[in-house]
């Protein structure tokens, strides 16, 4: 893992990225299971820094991350 962010409204909802790998993964059960999300660059040399955008609402923050 290279970077990690936790949903400010749900501590079991986590997003991570990997160093120099085009992978972003999301967990909604505190890391027991993960879902990989495709990224625009699949070159193996890019690193991502995903983060939640706090919209002021738990419902919309859950789906608003970069």
Tab-separated table of C-alpha atoms in Angstrom:
chain	number	residue	atom	x	y	z
A	1	UNK	CA	0.000	0.000	0.000
A	2	UNK	CA	1.127	3.512	-0.765
A	3	UNK	CA	-1.718	5.752	0.312
A	4	UNK	CA	-4.878	5.248	2.314
A	5	UNK	CA	-7.947	7.294	3.206
A	6	UNK	CA	-10.850	6.496	5.509
A	7	UNK	CA	-14.403	7.720	4.915
A	8	UNK	CA	-15.030	10.433	7.556
A	9	UNK	CA	-18.554	9.058	8.126
A	10	UNK	CA	-17.814	5.315	8.049
A	11	UNK	CA	-14.534	3.982	9.445
A	12	UNK	CA	-15.106	0.627	7.712
A	13	UNK	CA	-15.028	2.316	4.289
A	14	UNK	CA	-11.427	2.616	3.094
A	15	UNK	CA	-9.697	3.422	-0.199
A	16	UNK	CA	-6.066	2.611	-0.940
A	17	UNK	CA	-3.556	2.876	-3.755
A	18	UNK	CA	-0.218	1.243	-4.431
A	19	UNK	CA	3.243	2.638	-5.184
A	20	UNK	CA	4.067	2.729	-8.889
A	21	UNK	CA	1.101	0.524	-9.677
A	22	UNK	CA	-2.089	1.597	-11.428
A	23	UNK	CA	-4.351	0.144	-8.772
A	24	UNK	CA	-6.948	1.709	-6.519
A	25	UNK	CA	-8.929	-0.546	-4.201
A	26	UNK	CA	-11.960	0.072	-2.005
A	27	UNK	CA	-13.224	-1.801	1.046
A	28	UNK	CA	-16.539	-1.281	2.817
A	29	UNK	CA	-15.922	-3.895	5.508
A	30	UNK	CA	-12.744	-2.628	7.188
A	31	UNK	CA	-10.435	-4.437	4.772
A	32	UNK	CA	-11.937	-7.929	4.898
A	33	UNK	CA	-12.694	-7.721	1.159
A	34	UNK	CA	-11.534	-5.348	-1.581
A	35	UNK	CA	-12.849	-4.142	-4.935
A	36	UNK	CA	-10.325	-2.984	-7.535
A	37	UNK	CA	-11.186	0.101	-9.579
A	38	UNK	CA	-9.723	0.738	-13.006
A	39	UNK	CA	-7.542	3.814	-13.365
A	40	UNK	CA	-6.950	5.850	-16.516
A	41	UNK	CA	-3.249	4.951	-16.751
A	42	UNK	CA	-2.134	1.333	-16.704
A	43	UNK	CA	1.602	1.878	-17.228
A	44	UNK	CA	2.853	0.446	-13.950
A	45	UNK	CA	4.874	3.575	-13.154
A	46	UNK	CA	2.104	5.801	-11.828
A	47	UNK	CA	1.160	6.226	-8.188
A	48	UNK	CA	-2.281	7.347	-7.050
A	49	UNK	CA	-3.401	9.204	-3.924
A	50	UNK	CA	-7.132	8.569	-3.542
A	51	UNK	CA	-9.092	10.600	-1.026
A	52	UNK	CA	-12.674	11.151	0.042
A	53	UNK	CA	-14.293	14.521	-0.553
A	54	UNK	CA	-16.380	15.442	2.489
A	55	UNK	CA	-19.610	16.741	0.985
A	56	UNK	CA	-21.213	17.294	4.400
A	57	UNK	CA	-23.401	14.242	3.904
A	58	UNK	CA	-22.574	10.611	4.701
A	59	UNK	CA	-24.555	9.419	1.679
A	60	UNK	CA	-22.787	11.527	-0.930
A	61	UNK	CA	-19.336	11.433	0.652
A	62	UNK	CA	-19.473	7.623	0.376
A	63	UNK	CA	-19.471	7.881	-3.425
A	64	UNK	CA	-17.434	11.074	-3.819
A	65	UNK	CA	-13.745	10.305	-3.910
A	66	UNK	CA	-10.896	10.892	-6.320
